[in-house]
Amino acid sequence: MLETGFKLLSSSNLPTLASQSSRITEFTMASRNTVLMRLVASAYSVAQKAGMIVRRVIAEGDLGIVEKTCATDLQTKADRLVQMSICSSLARKFPKLTIIGEELVVWVDPLDGTKEYTEGLLDNVTVLIGIAYEGKAIAGIINQPYYNYEAGPDAVLGRTIWGVLGLGAFGFQLKEVPAGKHIITTTRSHSNKLVTDCVTAMNPDVVLRVGGAGNKIIQLIEGKASAYVFASPGCKKWDTCAPEVILHAVGGKLTDIHGNVLQYHKDVKHLNSAGVLATLRNYDYYASRVPESVKNALVP
């Protein structure tokens, strides 16, 4: 993962003549929806290309690994190539992206689960492209480059999941964890006492420790986990924007540990400083079990 999320930002001033207000409002809505669907279609296409880049880097055998801040915070050749591919493609197709008087932001994580990628845990890896409007995540694309990679040498690799609020989410089979079962998915490589305390408080039947925010949300929507619990400030906005949309589009919920909705406007801080709590169902049950000591330690 690169340290900067790509943001496609632009706005234009509304005309001020009162006689034009009705026409302007109508044009604004039509223009917004048209641009959004064009952007989603383009993001879907570039996400699929990104998946091929991720697989090619592995096949070539040189990951080009560099440490960013520590031994668990890595960047690879795939991070760099995918970031370049996504940003250049979207910038070329939308050089003057304009939403009348308002704001559209694109958040990109070129390789979510970089550490797992370097260790060969390829099913943890995703490419994330999230689209936010007026600070709210409204569309998301998740490419899984190595989906189906354990099915044998003749298996077709990769899939792309996408969703738009109000439209739905596609590219997967929605499934729920059996009733009464509490399966928690949490971080594999960034755990600490807060994370452990919060997970324990959920009284889980099973705890899954895996990499990648995108991967964890996929576990929720495919019935492999009940809740994603990460009581730590390690996650970034580009990690959560796209997955949040997919989850919300099928009736789930993602917030910080305090229950606050995440914001994705252009000036928001990148760090999700109060962690992440996400579920497909029964959000209130898990939210009620977050210890006060954890909440007090994590400042929104």
Coordinates of C-alpha atoms in Angstrom, one line a residue:
M1 CA 0.0 0.0 0.0
L2 CA 1.2 3.5 -0.8
E3 CA 1.0 6.3 1.7
T4 CA -1.2 8.5 -0.3
G5 CA -4.7 7.8 -1.4
F6 CA -5.5 9.0 -5.0
K7 CA -8.2 11.6 -5.0
L8 CA -10.0 12.8 -8.1
L9 CA -11.3 16.2 -7.0
S10 CA -13.0 19.0 -8.8
S11 CA -16.0 21.3 -8.4
S12 CA -17.6 24.1 -10.3
N13 CA -19.6 27.1 -9.2
L14 CA -23.4 27.1 -9.6
P15 CA -25.0 29.9 -11.7
T16 CA -26.8 32.3 -9.4
L17 CA -29.8 33.3 -11.5
A18 CA -33.0 32.3 -9.7
S19 CA -34.8 31.7 -12.9
Q20 CA -32.4 28.9 -13.7
S21 CA -32.6 27.1 -10.3
S22 CA -35.0 24.3 -11.4
R23 CA -33.1 23.5 -14.6
I24 CA -29.8 23.6 -12.6
T25 CA -31.1 21.2 -10.0
E26 CA -32.3 18.8 -12.7
F27 CA -29.0 19.0 -14.5
T28 CA -27.0 18.5 -11.3
M29 CA -28.8 15.2 -10.5
A30 CA -28.5 13.9 -14.0
S31 CA -24.9 15.0 -14.3
R32 CA -24.0 13.4 -11.0
N33 CA -25.5 10.1 -11.7
T34 CA -24.0 9.9 -15.2
V35 CA -20.5 10.7 -14.0
L36 CA -20.9 8.3 -11.1
M37 CA -21.8 5.3 -13.3
R38 CA -19.1 6.2 -15.9
L39 CA -16.6 6.3 -13.0
V40 CA -17.8 3.0 -11.5
A41 CA -17.5 1.3 -15.0
S42 CA -14.0 2.7 -15.5
A43 CA -12.9 1.7 -11.9
Y44 CA -14.2 -1.8 -12.5
S45 CA -12.2 -2.1 -15.7
V46 CA -9.0 -0.7 -14.2
A47 CA -9.4 -2.9 -11.1
Q48 CA -9.4 -6.0 -13.3
K49 CA -6.3 -4.7 -15.0
A50 CA -4.7 -4.1 -11.6
G51 CA -5.4 -7.7 -10.6
M52 CA -3.5 -8.9 -13.7
I53 CA -0.5 -6.7 -12.7
V54 CA -0.5 -8.1 -9.1
R55 CA -0.4 -11.7 -10.6
R56 CA 2.3 -10.8 -13.1
V57 CA 4.6 -9.4 -10.4
I58 CA 4.4 -12.7 -8.4
A59 CA 5.0 -14.7 -11.6
E60 CA 8.1 -12.7 -12.5
G61 CA 9.6 -13.5 -9.1
D62 CA 10.8 -10.1 -8.1
L63 CA 8.5 -8.4 -5.6
G64 CA 10.7 -5.3 -5.1
I65 CA 9.9 -5.2 -1.4
V66 CA 10.9 -2.0 0.6
E67 CA 10.1 -1.2 4.2
K68 CA 8.2 2.0 4.8
T69 CA 8.0 2.6 8.5
C70 CA 8.8 -0.9 9.9
A71 CA 9.2 -4.5 9.1
T72 CA 5.4 -5.1 9.0
D73 CA 4.7 -2.0 6.9
L74 CA 5.8 -2.9 3.4
Q75 CA 5.6 -1.8 -0.2
T76 CA 6.1 -3.9 -3.3
K77 CA 6.6 -3.5 -7.0
A78 CA 2.9 -4.4 -7.4
D79 CA 1.9 -1.6 -5.0
R80 CA 3.8 0.9 -7.2
L81 CA 2.7 -0.4 -10.6
V82 CA -1.0 -0.7 -9.6
Q83 CA -1.1 2.7 -8.1
M84 CA 0.4 4.2 -11.3
S85 CA -2.0 2.2 -13.5
I86 CA -5.2 3.1 -11.6
C87 CA -4.3 6.8 -11.1
S88 CA -3.2 7.4 -14.7
S89 CA -6.1 5.6 -16.1
L90 CA -8.7 7.4 -14.1
A91 CA -7.0 10.8 -14.5
R92 CA -6.9 10.2 -18.3
K93 CA -10.6 9.3 -18.5
F94 CA -11.7 12.0 -16.1
P95 CA -9.3 15.0 -16.6
K96 CA -11.8 17.5 -15.4
L97 CA -14.2 15.6 -13.2
T98 CA -17.0 18.0 -12.3
I99 CA -19.8 17.6 -9.9
I100 CA -21.9 20.8 -9.8
G101 CA -21.1 22.7 -6.7
E102 CA -20.2 19.5 -4.8
E103 CA -17.4 17.0 -4.3
L104 CA -16.4 13.6 -5.5
V105 CA -13.4 11.8 -4.1
V106 CA -11.8 8.5 -5.2
W107 CA -9.8 6.5 -2.6
V108 CA -7.4 3.8 -3.9
D109 CA -5.5 1.1 -2.2
P110 CA -3.4 -0.5 -4.9
L111 CA -2.6 -3.6 -2.8
D112 CA -4.5 -4.2 0.4
G113 CA -2.7 -6.9 2.3
T114 CA 0.8 -6.1 1.1
K115 CA 2.5 -8.1 3.9
E116 CA 0.4 -11.2 3.2
Y117 CA 1.3 -10.8 -0.5
T118 CA 5.0 -10.9 0.3
E119 CA 4.4 -14.1 2.4
G120 CA 2.4 -16.0 -0.2
L121 CA -1.0 -15.6 1.5
L122 CA -2.5 -14.6 -1.8
D123 CA -6.2 -15.0 -0.9
N124 CA -5.8 -12.1 1.6
V125 CA -4.9 -9.7 -1.2
T126 CA -7.3 -7.2 -2.8
V127 CA -7.2 -4.0 -4.9
L128 CA -9.6 -1.4 -3.6
I129 CA -11.2 1.6 -5.4
G130 CA -13.7 3.5 -3.3
I131 CA -15.8 6.5 -4.4
A132 CA -17.2 9.0 -2.0
Y133 CA -19.6 11.9 -2.5
E134 CA -20.0 14.8 0.0
G135 CA -17.9 12.7 2.4
K136 CA -20.1 9.5 2.2
A137 CA -18.8 6.3 0.6
I138 CA -21.3 5.6 -2.3
A139 CA -19.6 3.2 -4.7
G140 CA -16.8 0.6 -4.3
I141 CA -14.9 -1.9 -6.3
I142 CA -12.8 -4.8 -4.8
N143 CA -10.7 -7.0 -7.1
Q144 CA -9.4 -10.2 -5.7
P145 CA -6.5 -11.1 -8.0
Y146 CA -6.0 -14.6 -6.6
Y147 CA -9.6 -15.7 -6.0
N148 CA -9.9 -19.4 -6.8
Y149 CA -6.1 -19.8 -6.7
E150 CA -6.3 -23.0 -4.7
A151 CA -8.6 -24.7 -7.2
G152 CA -5.8 -26.1 -9.3
P153 CA -3.6 -25.1 -12.2
D154 CA -6.5 -24.8 -14.7
A155 CA -8.6 -22.6 -12.5
V156 CA -9.6 -19.1 -13.7
L157 CA -8.0 -16.7 -11.3
G158 CA -9.5 -13.4 -9.9
R159 CA -12.9 -11.8 -9.5
T160 CA -14.2 -8.3 -9.1
I161 CA -16.9 -7.4 -6.6
W162 CA -18.6 -4.0 -7.0
G163 CA -21.4 -2.1 -5.4
V164 CA -23.3 1.2 -5.5
L165 CA -25.5 2.4 -2.6
G166 CA -29.2 2.2 -3.6
L167 CA -28.3 -0.2 -6.4
G168 CA -26.8 -3.2 -4.7
A169 CA -23.6 -5.3 -4.7
F170 CA -22.5 -7.8 -7.3
G171 CA -19.9 -10.4 -8.1
F172 CA -20.4 -12.7 -5.1
Q173 CA -23.0 -14.9 -3.4
L174 CA -24.3 -13.3 -0.3
K175 CA -24.3 -15.7 2.7
E176 CA -24.7 -15.3 6.5
V177 CA -23.0 -17.0 9.4
P178 CA -25.4 -19.4 11.1
A179 CA -27.6 -17.8 13.8
G180 CA -26.1 -17.8 17.2
K181 CA -22.5 -18.2 15.9
H182 CA -20.0 -15.5 16.7
I183 CA -17.0 -15.6 14.4
I184 CA -14.7 -12.6 14.7
T185 CA -12.2 -11.6 12.0
T186 CA -9.4 -9.3 12.9
T187 CA -5.9 -8.3 12.1
R188 CA -3.2 -10.9 11.5
S189 CA -0.1 -8.7 11.8
H190 CA -1.1 -5.5 13.7
S191 CA -2.5 -6.8 16.9
N192 CA -2.0 -5.3 20.4
K193 CA -3.6 -5.3 23.8
L194 CA -6.5 -3.1 22.7
V195 CA -7.3 -5.4 19.8
T196 CA -7.1 -8.5 21.9
D197 CA -9.3 -7.0 24.7
C198 CA -11.9 -5.9 22.3
V199 CA -12.0 -9.3 20.4
T200 CA -12.2 -11.2 23.7
A201 CA -15.1 -9.0 24.9
M202 CA -17.1 -10.2 21.9
N203 CA -17.2 -13.7 23.4
P204 CA -16.3 -15.3 20.1
D205 CA -16.7 -18.9 19.1
V206 CA -13.9 -18.5 16.6
V207 CA -11.3 -15.8 15.9
L208 CA -9.9 -15.5 12.4
R209 CA -6.7 -13.6 12.0
V210 CA -6.2 -12.5 8.4
G211 CA -4.7 -9.7 6.4
G212 CA -6.5 -6.9 4.4
A213 CA -9.6 -4.9 5.2
G214 CA -11.1 -5.8 1.8
N215 CA -10.6 -9.5 2.6
K216 CA -12.2 -9.2 6.0
I217 CA -15.3 -7.5 4.5
I218 CA -15.5 -10.3 1.9
Q219 CA -15.5 -12.8 4.8
L220 CA -18.5 -11.0 6.3
I221 CA -20.6 -11.0 3.1
E222 CA -19.8 -14.6 2.3
G223 CA -20.7 -16.0 5.7
K224 CA -17.2 -16.8 6.9
A225 CA -17.3 -14.2 9.8
S226 CA -19.9 -12.4 11.9
A227 CA -17.9 -9.2 12.7
Y228 CA -14.7 -7.4 11.7
V229 CA -13.2 -6.0 14.9
F230 CA -10.1 -3.8 14.8
A231 CA -9.6 -1.7 17.9
S232 CA -6.5 0.1 16.7
P233 CA -5.7 3.3 14.7
G234 CA -3.8 1.3 12.0
C235 CA -6.4 1.3 9.2
K236 CA -6.7 4.1 6.6
K237 CA -9.5 5.6 4.6
W238 CA -8.4 3.9 1.4
D239 CA -8.6 0.6 3.3
T240 CA -12.3 1.1 4.2
C241 CA -14.0 3.2 1.6
A242 CA -14.7 0.5 -1.1
P243 CA -15.3 -2.3 1.4
E244 CA -17.8 -0.1 3.4
V245 CA -19.9 0.4 0.3
I246 CA -20.1 -3.3 -0.6
L247 CA -21.1 -4.1 3.0
H248 CA -23.7 -1.3 3.3
A249 CA -25.2 -2.1 -0.1
V250 CA -26.3 -5.5 1.3
G251 CA -27.6 -4.2 4.6
G252 CA -24.4 -4.4 6.7
K253 CA -22.8 -1.6 8.8
L254 CA -19.3 -0.3 9.2
T255 CA -18.3 2.4 11.7
D256 CA -15.4 3.2 14.1
I257 CA -15.3 1.5 17.5
H258 CA -17.5 4.3 18.9
G259 CA -20.2 3.8 16.3
N260 CA -19.3 6.9 14.4
V261 CA -19.8 6.9 10.6
L262 CA -16.6 7.3 8.7
Q263 CA -16.1 10.4 6.6
Y264 CA -14.3 10.4 3.2
H265 CA -14.2 14.1 2.1
K266 CA -11.0 15.5 0.6
D267 CA -9.8 17.1 3.8
V268 CA -10.4 14.2 6.2
K269 CA -7.5 12.7 8.0
H270 CA -6.4 9.5 6.4
L271 CA -6.1 7.5 9.5
N272 CA -9.1 5.7 11.0
S273 CA -7.9 6.7 14.5
A274 CA -10.8 5.1 16.3
G275 CA -10.5 1.7 14.7
V276 CA -13.2 -0.3 12.8
L277 CA -16.2 -2.3 13.7
A278 CA -18.2 -3.9 10.9
T279 CA -20.9 -6.6 10.6
L280 CA -23.3 -7.9 8.1
R281 CA -26.0 -8.5 10.7
N282 CA -26.5 -7.9 14.5
Y283 CA -24.3 -4.7 14.6
D284 CA -25.9 -3.6 17.9
Y285 CA -24.9 -6.8 19.7
Y286 CA -21.2 -6.4 18.8
A287 CA -21.2 -2.6 19.4
S288 CA -22.7 -3.1 22.9
R289 CA -19.8 -5.4 23.8
V290 CA -16.9 -2.9 23.0
P291 CA -15.3 -2.2 26.4
E292 CA -15.3 1.3 27.7
S293 CA -11.5 1.0 28.3
V294 CA -11.1 0.4 24.5
K295 CA -13.3 3.4 23.6
N296 CA -11.5 5.7 26.0
A297 CA -8.1 4.7 24.5
L298 CA -9.2 5.4 20.9
V299 CA -9.9 9.0 20.1
P300 CA -12.1 9.7 16.9

